Tab-separated table of C-alpha atoms and ligand atoms in Angstrom:
chain	number	residue	atom	x	y	z
A	1	MET	CA	-188.375	17.651	-195.391
A	2	SER	CA	-190.517	16.861	-192.293
A	3	VAL	CA	-193.781	15.905	-191.885
A	4	ALA	CA	-196.276	17.242	-189.459
A	5	THR	CA	-197.010	14.996	-186.800
A	6	LEU	CA	-200.038	14.094	-184.018
A	7	ASP	CA	-198.738	16.249	-181.502
A	8	ASP	CA	-198.927	19.137	-184.077
A	9	LEU	CA	-202.640	18.536	-184.619
A	10	LEU	CA	-203.103	17.726	-180.936
A	11	GLY	CA	-201.706	21.333	-180.080
A	12	GLU	CA	-203.524	23.036	-182.204
A	13	PRO	CA	-205.867	25.359	-180.343
A	14	SER	CA	-208.838	23.966	-182.181
A	15	GLY	CA	-207.572	20.475	-181.298
A	16	VAL	CA	-209.499	17.443	-182.580
A	17	ARG	CA	-212.581	17.293	-180.569
A	18	GLY	CA	-215.510	17.227	-182.424
A	19	ARG	CA	-213.404	17.064	-185.757
A	20	ARG	CA	-213.726	14.010	-187.874
A	21	VAL	CA	-210.445	12.066	-188.096
A	22	PHE	CA	-209.450	9.889	-191.097
A	23	VAL	CA	-206.966	7.431	-189.626
A	24	ARG	CA	-205.009	5.184	-192.286
A	25	ALA	CA	-203.710	2.257	-190.282
A	26	ASP	CA	-202.122	-0.965	-191.314
A	27	LEU	CA	-204.456	-3.592	-189.913
A	28	ASN	CA	-203.672	-6.084	-192.115
A	29	VAL	CA	-203.347	-9.120	-189.808
A	30	PRO	CA	-203.739	-12.788	-190.854
A	31	LEU	CA	-206.952	-14.662	-190.073
A	32	ARG	CA	-207.598	-17.813	-188.544
A	33	ASP	CA	-211.275	-19.488	-188.374
A	34	GLY	CA	-212.689	-15.766	-188.836
A	35	ARG	CA	-210.450	-14.092	-185.886
A	36	PRO	CA	-207.031	-12.342	-186.194
A	37	SER	CA	-204.528	-15.018	-185.086
A	38	ASP	CA	-202.109	-12.264	-184.851
A	39	ASP	CA	-202.837	-8.943	-183.071
A	40	THR	CA	-199.696	-7.178	-183.386
A	41	ARG	CA	-200.630	-4.705	-185.847
A	42	ILE	CA	-204.054	-3.939	-184.388
A	43	ARG	CA	-201.865	-3.449	-181.083
A	44	ALA	CA	-199.256	-1.075	-182.928
A	45	ALA	CA	-202.300	1.034	-183.654
A	46	LEU	CA	-203.954	2.004	-180.283
A	47	GLY	CA	-201.352	4.505	-179.476
A	48	THR	CA	-202.394	6.912	-181.875
A	49	LEU	CA	-206.285	5.687	-181.948
A	50	ARG	CA	-206.073	6.176	-177.968
A	51	ARG	CA	-204.648	10.122	-178.146
A	52	LEU	CA	-207.277	11.039	-180.582
A	53	LEU	CA	-210.092	9.715	-178.691
A	54	ALA	CA	-208.844	11.122	-175.645
A	55	GLY	CA	-209.067	14.322	-177.340
A	56	GLY	CA	-212.690	13.855	-178.364
A	57	ALA	CA	-211.818	13.281	-182.003
A	58	ARG	CA	-214.807	11.289	-184.182
A	59	VAL	CA	-212.113	8.741	-185.874
A	60	VAL	CA	-212.828	7.246	-188.962
A	61	LEU	CA	-210.434	4.057	-189.107
A	62	ALA	CA	-209.498	2.357	-192.516
A	63	SER	CA	-207.103	-0.223	-193.731
A	64	HIS	CA	-206.889	-2.920	-196.484
A	65	LEU	CA	-206.641	-6.747	-195.227
A	66	GLY	CA	-205.002	-8.998	-197.718
A	67	ARG	CA	-205.276	-9.197	-201.774
A	68	PRO	CA	-208.896	-9.090	-202.727
A	69	LYS	CA	-208.197	-8.122	-206.104
A	70	GLY	CA	-210.487	-5.291	-206.074
A	71	GLY	CA	-213.616	-7.043	-205.333
A	72	ALA	CA	-215.715	-7.676	-201.977
A	73	LYS	CA	-214.582	-11.120	-200.640
A	74	PRO	CA	-216.146	-11.993	-197.537
A	75	GLU	CA	-213.283	-13.832	-195.878
A	76	LEU	CA	-211.340	-10.932	-196.554
A	77	SER	CA	-213.688	-8.362	-194.397
A	78	LEU	CA	-212.150	-6.209	-191.429
A	79	ARG	CA	-215.175	-7.222	-189.460
A	80	PRO	CA	-213.282	-9.746	-187.174
A	81	VAL	CA	-210.551	-6.987	-186.859
A	82	ALA	CA	-213.393	-4.328	-185.413
A	83	ALA	CA	-214.388	-6.558	-182.740
A	84	ARG	CA	-210.525	-7.494	-181.881
A	85	LEU	CA	-210.055	-3.804	-181.742
A	86	ALA	CA	-212.965	-3.058	-179.501
A	87	GLU	CA	-211.582	-5.651	-176.912
A	88	LEU	CA	-208.322	-3.953	-176.949
A	89	LEU	CA	-209.591	-0.513	-176.774
A	90	GLY	CA	-212.075	-1.427	-174.117
A	91	ARG	CA	-215.062	0.677	-175.892
A	92	PRO	CA	-217.237	-0.345	-178.996
A	93	VAL	CA	-215.967	0.151	-182.569
A	94	ALA	CA	-218.470	0.658	-184.778
A	95	PHE	CA	-218.163	-1.065	-188.361
A	96	ALA	CA	-219.257	0.604	-191.803
A	97	PRO	CA	-219.792	-2.180	-194.674
A	98	ASP	CA	-218.159	-0.099	-197.246
A	99	CYS	CA	-215.227	2.346	-196.873
A	100	ILE	CA	-216.881	4.985	-199.325
A	101	GLY	CA	-220.385	5.959	-200.353
A	102	PRO	CA	-223.845	6.260	-198.451
A	103	ALA	CA	-223.043	3.324	-196.227
A	104	ALA	CA	-219.758	4.795	-194.976
A	105	GLU	CA	-221.561	8.376	-194.931
A	106	ALA	CA	-224.044	7.530	-192.877
A	107	ALA	CA	-221.931	5.667	-190.162
A	108	VAL	CA	-219.321	8.482	-190.016
A	109	ALA	CA	-222.779	10.919	-189.132
A	110	LYS	CA	-223.459	8.500	-186.307
A	111	LEU	CA	-220.173	9.129	-184.657
A	112	ALA	CA	-220.287	11.300	-181.629
A	113	ASP	CA	-216.887	12.663	-179.930
A	114	GLY	CA	-214.502	10.272	-178.901
A	115	GLU	CA	-216.153	7.618	-180.857
A	116	VAL	CA	-214.487	5.234	-183.603
A	117	LEU	CA	-215.856	3.666	-186.746
A	118	LEU	CA	-213.754	1.158	-188.761
A	119	LEU	CA	-214.212	1.309	-192.600
A	120	GLU	CA	-214.574	-1.788	-194.666
A	121	ASN	CA	-211.389	-3.461	-196.595
A	122	LEU	CA	-209.969	-0.487	-198.685
A	123	ARG	CA	-209.235	-2.996	-201.573
A	124	PHE	CA	-212.365	-4.043	-202.054
A	125	HIS	CA	-212.552	-1.169	-204.597
A	126	GLU	CA	-209.331	-1.414	-207.018
A	127	GLU	CA	-209.534	2.348	-207.365
A	128	GLU	CA	-207.589	2.341	-203.780
A	129	GLU	CA	-204.482	0.634	-205.324
A	130	LYS	CA	-204.694	2.592	-208.613
A	131	ASN	CA	-204.465	5.559	-206.231
A	132	ASP	CA	-207.702	6.786	-208.470
A	133	PRO	CA	-208.211	10.471	-207.520
A	134	ALA	CA	-211.883	10.366	-207.598
A	135	PHE	CA	-211.829	7.389	-205.213
A	136	ALA	CA	-209.365	9.608	-203.042
A	137	ARG	CA	-211.856	12.573	-203.110
A	138	GLN	CA	-214.674	10.232	-201.810
A	139	LEU	CA	-212.578	8.764	-198.658
A	140	ALA	CA	-211.592	12.410	-198.020
A	141	ALA	CA	-215.021	13.600	-197.641
A	142	LEU	CA	-215.262	11.313	-194.850
A	143	ALA	CA	-213.213	13.382	-192.832
A	144	ASP	CA	-211.737	16.923	-191.920
A	145	VAL	CA	-208.254	15.641	-190.873
A	146	TYR	CA	-205.863	12.922	-192.123
A	147	VAL	CA	-203.591	11.040	-190.020
A	148	ASN	CA	-201.487	8.496	-191.987
A	149	ASP	CA	-200.464	5.591	-189.327
A	150	ALA	CA	-199.913	2.974	-192.022
A	151	PHE	CA	-196.285	2.533	-191.901
A	152	GLY	CA	-196.601	-0.974	-193.137
A	153	THR	CA	-198.269	0.376	-196.551
A	154	ALA	CA	-196.209	3.786	-196.460
A	155	HIS	CA	-193.998	2.509	-199.548
A	156	ARG	CA	-197.119	1.982	-201.882
A	157	ALA	CA	-198.807	5.227	-203.616
A	158	HIS	CA	-202.395	4.136	-203.117
A	159	ALA	CA	-205.748	6.298	-202.554
A	160	SER	CA	-205.787	6.139	-198.778
A	161	THR	CA	-201.748	6.306	-198.361
A	162	ALA	CA	-201.273	9.278	-200.887
A	163	GLY	CA	-203.802	10.658	-203.037
A	164	ILE	CA	-205.990	11.397	-200.010
A	165	VAL	CA	-203.721	14.222	-199.255
A	166	ALA	CA	-204.302	16.507	-201.925
A	167	PHE	CA	-208.089	16.528	-200.714
A	168	VAL	CA	-207.702	17.085	-196.910
A	169	ARG	CA	-207.275	20.370	-195.020
A	170	SER	CA	-204.538	18.868	-192.783
A	171	ALA	CA	-202.346	15.779	-193.119
A	172	VAL	CA	-199.912	14.584	-190.405
A	173	ALA	CA	-198.189	11.571	-189.101
A	174	GLY	CA	-199.664	9.152	-186.843
A	175	ASP	CA	-197.276	8.164	-183.784
A	176	LEU	CA	-196.183	4.725	-185.236
A	177	LEU	CA	-195.576	6.402	-188.376
A	178	ARG	CA	-193.257	8.904	-186.481
A	179	GLU	CA	-191.660	6.277	-184.294
A	180	GLU	CA	-190.875	3.981	-187.287
A	181	LEU	CA	-189.265	7.000	-189.332
A	182	ASP	CA	-187.539	7.882	-186.236
A	183	HIS	CA	-185.734	4.627	-185.790
A	184	LEU	CA	-185.273	3.724	-189.704
A	185	ARG	CA	-183.518	7.147	-189.967
A	186	VAL	CA	-180.631	6.020	-187.803
A	187	VAL	CA	-180.346	3.287	-190.167
A	188	ARG	CA	-180.059	5.568	-193.030
A	189	GLY	CA	-177.570	7.892	-191.369
A	190	PRO	CA	-175.923	5.242	-188.886
A	191	GLU	CA	-173.491	5.463	-186.367
A	192	ARG	CA	-170.785	3.271	-187.726
A	193	PRO	CA	-170.072	0.712	-187.961
A	194	LEU	CA	-173.255	-0.706	-189.570
A	195	LEU	CA	-173.696	-4.256	-189.979
A	196	CYS	CA	-176.799	-5.124	-192.173
A	197	LEU	CA	-178.004	-8.869	-191.438
A	198	LEU	CA	-179.974	-10.150	-194.211
A	199	GLY	CA	-181.497	-13.766	-194.735
A	200	GLY	CA	-184.928	-15.049	-195.351
A	201	ALA	CA	-186.736	-16.496	-198.466
A	202	LYS	CA	-187.726	-13.596	-200.660
A	203	VAL	CA	-184.524	-13.718	-202.410
A	204	SER	CA	-185.587	-11.798	-205.665
A	205	ASP	CA	-187.142	-9.359	-203.508
A	206	LYS	CA	-184.010	-8.674	-201.341
A	207	LEU	CA	-181.365	-8.854	-203.804
A	208	ALA	CA	-182.152	-5.164	-205.065
A	209	VAL	CA	-182.083	-4.152	-201.306
A	210	LEU	CA	-178.619	-5.668	-201.075
A	211	GLU	CA	-177.296	-4.196	-203.816
A	212	ALA	CA	-178.751	-0.677	-202.735
A	213	LEU	CA	-177.216	-1.353	-199.207
A	214	ALA	CA	-173.805	-2.696	-199.803
A	215	PRO	CA	-171.496	0.460	-200.539
A	216	HIS	CA	-173.091	1.841	-197.437
A	217	THR	CA	-172.971	-0.782	-195.105
A	218	ASP	CA	-169.343	-1.599	-193.089
A	219	VAL	CA	-170.537	-5.484	-192.687
A	220	LEU	CA	-173.304	-7.341	-195.010
A	221	ALA	CA	-173.942	-10.503	-193.688
A	222	VAL	CA	-175.936	-12.684	-195.591
A	223	GLY	CA	-177.852	-15.995	-194.381
A	224	GLY	CA	-180.907	-17.712	-194.989
A	225	ALA	CA	-182.014	-19.344	-198.653
A	226	MET	CA	-180.369	-15.819	-199.771
A	227	ALA	CA	-177.008	-16.925	-199.297
A	228	TYR	CA	-177.471	-20.192	-201.313
A	229	THR	CA	-177.793	-18.068	-204.493
A	230	PHE	CA	-174.652	-16.278	-203.667
A	231	LEU	CA	-172.801	-19.438	-203.136
A	232	LEU	CA	-174.148	-20.371	-206.353
A	233	ALA	CA	-172.951	-17.231	-208.140
A	234	GLN	CA	-169.306	-17.916	-206.715
A	235	GLY	CA	-169.558	-21.645	-208.258
A	236	LEU	CA	-169.752	-23.201	-204.731
A	237	PRO	CA	-172.152	-26.278	-204.691
A	238	THR	CA	-175.369	-25.773	-202.748
A	239	GLY	CA	-177.021	-29.017	-203.304
A	240	ASP	CA	-180.557	-28.866	-203.276
A	241	SER	CA	-180.744	-25.915	-201.185
A	242	LEU	CA	-183.141	-23.154	-202.485
A	243	VAL	CA	-181.640	-21.161	-205.020
A	244	GLU	CA	-182.462	-18.516	-207.900
A	245	PRO	CA	-180.085	-19.634	-210.673
A	246	ASP	CA	-181.476	-16.510	-212.854
A	247	ARG	CA	-180.269	-14.358	-209.922
A	248	ALA	CA	-176.960	-15.515	-209.687
A	249	PRO	CA	-175.611	-12.258	-211.924
A	250	ASP	CA	-177.565	-9.856	-209.644
A	251	ALA	CA	-175.576	-11.853	-206.698
A	252	ARG	CA	-172.252	-11.148	-208.423
A	253	ARG	CA	-172.977	-7.391	-208.933
A	254	VAL	CA	-173.826	-7.255	-205.157
A	255	LEU	CA	-170.280	-9.237	-204.304
A	256	ALA	CA	-168.619	-6.525	-206.728
A	257	ALA	CA	-170.346	-3.292	-205.395
A	258	ALA	CA	-169.269	-4.290	-202.146
A	259	ARG	CA	-165.949	-5.086	-203.045
A	260	ALA	CA	-165.650	-1.962	-205.049
A	261	ALA	CA	-166.819	0.214	-202.135
A	262	GLY	CA	-164.246	-1.812	-199.530
A	263	ARG	CA	-166.891	-3.274	-197.689
A	264	GLU	CA	-167.186	-6.512	-195.926
A	265	LEU	CA	-169.928	-8.949	-197.065
A	266	LEU	CA	-169.978	-12.169	-195.191
A	267	LEU	CA	-171.234	-15.350	-196.306
A	268	PRO	CA	-171.907	-18.432	-194.586
A	269	VAL	CA	-168.724	-20.891	-194.241
A	270	ASP	CA	-170.648	-23.716	-192.570
A	271	HIS	CA	-174.300	-24.959	-193.103
A	272	VAL	CA	-176.628	-27.037	-191.171
A	273	ILE	CA	-178.201	-29.426	-193.739
A	274	ALA	CA	-181.079	-31.962	-193.856
A	275	GLU	CA	-182.529	-34.147	-196.484
A	276	LYS	CA	-186.251	-33.285	-195.632
A	277	LEU	CA	-187.649	-29.908	-194.012
A	278	GLU	CA	-189.527	-31.828	-191.350
A	279	ALA	CA	-189.196	-31.582	-187.521
A	280	GLY	CA	-187.287	-34.738	-186.254
A	281	ALA	CA	-185.139	-34.611	-189.694
A	282	ALA	CA	-181.544	-35.819	-189.260
A	283	THR	CA	-179.091	-32.886	-189.676
A	284	ARG	CA	-175.562	-32.426	-190.273
A	285	VAL	CA	-173.095	-29.373	-190.043
A	286	VAL	CA	-171.035	-29.622	-193.217
A	287	LYS	CA	-168.797	-26.693	-194.978
A	288	GLU	CA	-170.105	-27.685	-198.374
A	289	VAL	CA	-173.757	-28.736	-199.170
A	290	PRO	CA	-173.556	-32.213	-200.898
A	291	PRO	CA	-175.873	-33.077	-203.789
A	292	GLY	CA	-179.483	-34.182	-201.991
A	293	TRP	CA	-179.306	-32.002	-199.079
A	294	ARG	CA	-180.509	-28.815	-198.491
A	295	GLY	CA	-179.004	-25.999	-196.401
A	296	VAL	CA	-181.580	-25.145	-193.612
A	297	ASP	CA	-179.585	-22.772	-191.242
A	298	ILE	CA	-176.367	-21.426	-190.876
A	299	GLY	CA	-173.805	-23.358	-189.114
A	300	PRO	CA	-172.209	-22.748	-185.697
A	301	GLU	CA	-169.061	-21.068	-186.920
A	302	THR	CA	-170.837	-18.757	-189.278
A	303	ALA	CA	-173.290	-17.979	-186.236
A	304	ALA	CA	-170.391	-16.881	-184.360
A	305	ARG	CA	-168.713	-15.010	-186.874
A	306	TYR	CA	-172.276	-12.931	-187.611
A	307	ALA	CA	-172.490	-12.518	-183.207
A	308	ALA	CA	-169.076	-11.313	-183.292
A	309	ALA	CA	-169.848	-8.330	-185.852
A	310	ALA	CA	-173.043	-7.860	-184.193
A	311	ARG	CA	-170.795	-7.184	-181.060
A	312	GLN	CA	-168.554	-4.736	-182.878
A	313	ALA	CA	-171.593	-2.900	-184.460
A	314	ARG	CA	-172.810	0.685	-183.527
A	315	THR	CA	-175.726	0.373	-185.534
A	316	ILE	CA	-177.563	-3.316	-186.618
A	317	PHE	CA	-180.306	-3.485	-189.223
A	318	TRP	CA	-181.547	-7.251	-189.827
A	319	ASN	CA	-184.163	-8.474	-191.865
A	320	GLY	CA	-184.729	-11.892	-192.567
A	321	PRO	CA	-184.232	-15.581	-190.518
A	322	MET	CA	-180.862	-16.995	-190.782
A	323	GLY	CA	-182.882	-20.704	-191.480
A	324	ILE	CA	-185.819	-22.470	-191.410
A	325	PHE	CA	-186.516	-21.192	-188.121
A	326	GLU	CA	-190.233	-22.476	-187.651
A	327	ILE	CA	-188.503	-25.876	-187.092
A	328	ASP	CA	-186.677	-25.919	-183.928
A	329	ALA	CA	-183.839	-27.956	-185.210
A	330	PHE	CA	-183.302	-25.261	-187.680
A	331	ALA	CA	-183.212	-22.233	-185.916
A	332	LYS	CA	-180.183	-22.399	-184.130
A	333	GLY	CA	-178.388	-19.796	-186.287
A	334	THR	CA	-181.372	-17.497	-185.958
A	335	GLU	CA	-181.241	-17.991	-182.337
A	336	ALA	CA	-177.499	-17.247	-181.961
A	337	VAL	CA	-177.868	-14.273	-184.055
A	338	ALA	CA	-180.890	-12.709	-182.414
A	339	GLN	CA	-179.164	-13.382	-178.896
A	340	ALA	CA	-176.061	-11.327	-180.340
A	341	VAL	CA	-178.196	-8.618	-181.428
A	342	ALA	CA	-180.304	-8.433	-178.449
A	343	ASN	CA	-176.922	-8.441	-176.346
A	344	SER	CA	-175.049	-5.831	-178.696
A	345	SER	CA	-175.029	-2.035	-177.232
A	346	ALA	CA	-175.349	-0.950	-181.119
A	347	ARG	CA	-178.837	0.637	-181.768
A	348	SER	CA	-180.708	-2.065	-183.562
A	349	VAL	CA	-183.746	-2.225	-185.487
A	350	VAL	CA	-185.473	-5.640	-186.918
A	351	GLY	CA	-187.756	-5.770	-189.566
A	352	GLY	CA	-189.922	-8.310	-191.373
A	353	GLY	CA	-192.730	-10.473	-190.866
A	354	ASP	CA	-191.179	-13.709	-189.998
A	355	SER	CA	-187.985	-11.736	-188.584
A	356	LEU	CA	-190.103	-10.355	-185.762
A	357	ALA	CA	-191.898	-13.660	-185.180
A	358	ALA	CA	-188.470	-15.589	-184.744
A	359	VAL	CA	-187.237	-12.837	-182.340
A	360	ASN	CA	-190.670	-12.732	-180.530
A	361	LYS	CA	-190.601	-16.920	-180.280
A	362	LEU	CA	-187.215	-16.830	-178.732
A	363	GLY	CA	-188.557	-13.754	-176.088
A	364	LEU	CA	-186.123	-11.212	-177.213
A	365	GLY	CA	-188.710	-8.564	-178.853
A	366	ALA	CA	-188.133	-6.341	-175.577
A	367	ARG	CA	-184.221	-6.464	-176.011
A	368	ILE	CA	-184.196	-5.267	-179.228
A	369	GLY	CA	-184.136	-1.435	-180.046
A	370	HIS	CA	-186.805	-1.445	-182.378
A	371	LEU	CA	-189.293	-4.038	-184.074
A	372	SER	CA	-190.104	-2.343	-187.437
A	373	THR	CA	-194.078	-3.179	-188.025
A	374	GLY	CA	-193.344	-2.797	-191.883
A	375	GLY	CA	-191.050	-5.289	-193.743
A	376	GLY	CA	-191.345	-3.949	-197.259
A	377	ALA	CA	-191.511	-0.363	-196.156
A	378	SER	CA	-188.387	-0.658	-193.784
A	379	LEU	CA	-186.410	-2.296	-196.993
A	380	GLU	CA	-187.123	0.494	-199.278
A	381	TYR	CA	-186.604	3.058	-196.476
A	382	VAL	CA	-182.943	2.329	-195.510
A	383	GLN	CA	-182.133	1.705	-198.919
A	384	GLY	CA	-182.902	5.444	-199.235
A	385	LEU	CA	-185.857	5.467	-201.121
A	386	PRO	CA	-188.587	7.657	-200.911
A	387	LEU	CA	-191.763	6.254	-199.399
A	388	PRO	CA	-195.030	7.843	-201.299
A	389	GLY	CA	-196.745	7.712	-197.940
A	390	VAL	CA	-194.380	9.917	-196.234
A	391	VAL	CA	-193.740	12.349	-199.548
A	392	ALA	CA	-197.536	13.043	-199.451
A	393	LEU	CA	-197.110	14.018	-195.868
A	394	GLU	CA	-194.362	15.823	-196.735
A	395	ARG	CA	-195.905	18.194	-199.494
A	396	ALA	CA	-198.833	18.727	-197.349
B	1	ADP	P1	-189.405	-11.617	-193.551
B	1	ADP	O1	-190.709	-12.100	-193.356
B	1	ADP	O2	-188.530	-11.511	-192.175
B	1	ADP	O3	-189.224	-10.625	-194.406
B	1	ADP	P2	-188.789	-13.827	-195.709
B	1	ADP	O4	-190.279	-13.703	-196.043
B	1	ADP	O5	-187.778	-13.279	-196.562
B	1	ADP	O6	-188.264	-13.066	-194.135
B	1	ADP	O7	-188.389	-15.115	-195.250
B	1	ADP	C1	-188.865	-15.913	-194.147
B	1	ADP	C2	-188.569	-17.173	-194.503
B	1	ADP	O8	-187.302	-17.803	-195.085
B	1	ADP	C3	-188.801	-18.303	-193.333
B	1	ADP	O9	-190.123	-18.880	-193.474
B	1	ADP	C4	-188.148	-19.221	-193.339
B	1	ADP	O10	-188.579	-20.791	-193.049
B	1	ADP	C5	-187.444	-18.951	-194.617
B	1	ADP	N1	-185.791	-19.431	-194.813
B	1	ADP	C6	-184.980	-19.316	-194.058
B	1	ADP	N2	-183.461	-19.647	-194.364
B	1	ADP	C7	-184.150	-20.572	-195.207
B	1	ADP	C8	-183.270	-21.623	-195.993
B	1	ADP	N3	-182.108	-22.008	-196.085
B	1	ADP	N4	-184.170	-22.470	-196.890
B	1	ADP	C9	-185.228	-22.071	-197.064
B	1	ADP	N5	-186.230	-21.213	-196.551
B	1	ADP	C10	-185.544	-20.234	-195.702
B	2	MG	MG1	-191.871	-12.984	-194.717
């Protein structure tokens, strides 16, 4: 099934001029001292917003921010995001102190053609995450048309990403959502060989991903903290590395699944180890992590193997840094892999907040095929799971 897009909406004879368009974006940015400390997600929303505003739409923009747990938390207000968005758009952005009810309705009523309004944090109402139909209907009452551009939240069935669709006249995918799906579809139905590089620290979250990917991936290369749970599962020493012993059986299942499907699963054959997790800590390169030491990065031989796999691949999906890249001395493995992905002629997709930070820190972002703005959503999608936000649009 396919979804209608912004092109379809803007191509309608009636267009969007004078129409109230509800745009669900993912403006969940980190805040520091009351300002967005990284505005990547705000920038990612600009394309859709500019097209709608140029078409004369009255844009009602909505997002969540952080985890307020169903109550208003001043420190999780979207107000600073409205300010940054206004700077980036080069035009005023109105702000409504609530996302539903009289305050929101009054702010929407004041919008003129080509103007934009940001609603307060959707998650200040617990009904948002519960996908409550009455709440979804209240959101829908603010608009004539619904545009979902929140790829980073598309794997959640929430009122603003799924429930709302039942109460609007038309629902389409924004440019960011469409672009993400176009790129990630390539990983779902890849030109082979497909290389998946999986690292990072969220071992328990990502083991399910590995299990789902293993049978379809020609080469699965594991790094980061994740690798140590695999080594542990095989009875190999891991020293004081970050491991999740209760996940060892899952790791064994992934290994078995890869073997049964005749796929290659690569694990580190050498490691950068440190006694302390701090800049300037002494490091060593070893084949086995001794007691008292932690694995903090893949070693040079492992990095060379993973880089060789990247050179041979036609499609690459990467999620999760290969080591604690935030500390320069532990970043060489991630850097080597990032260079190899950037130099590869394969179609490449990198997802995950820390993975993007690593790639951008190395100045390689522009040389990667696609940088996915949604870590969790991209992982669910490439596994072949349906994204509720997308399913809702397909049904619309
Ligand atoms: P992403 O945000 O890309 O999905 P994760 O959040 O899963 O990635 O993991 C990123 C974190 O993993 C980074 O903060 C990094 O320092 C950490 N990490 C990577 N390798 C190791 C390791 N060997 N030991 C501990 N932490 C690690
Ligand atoms: Mg992360």
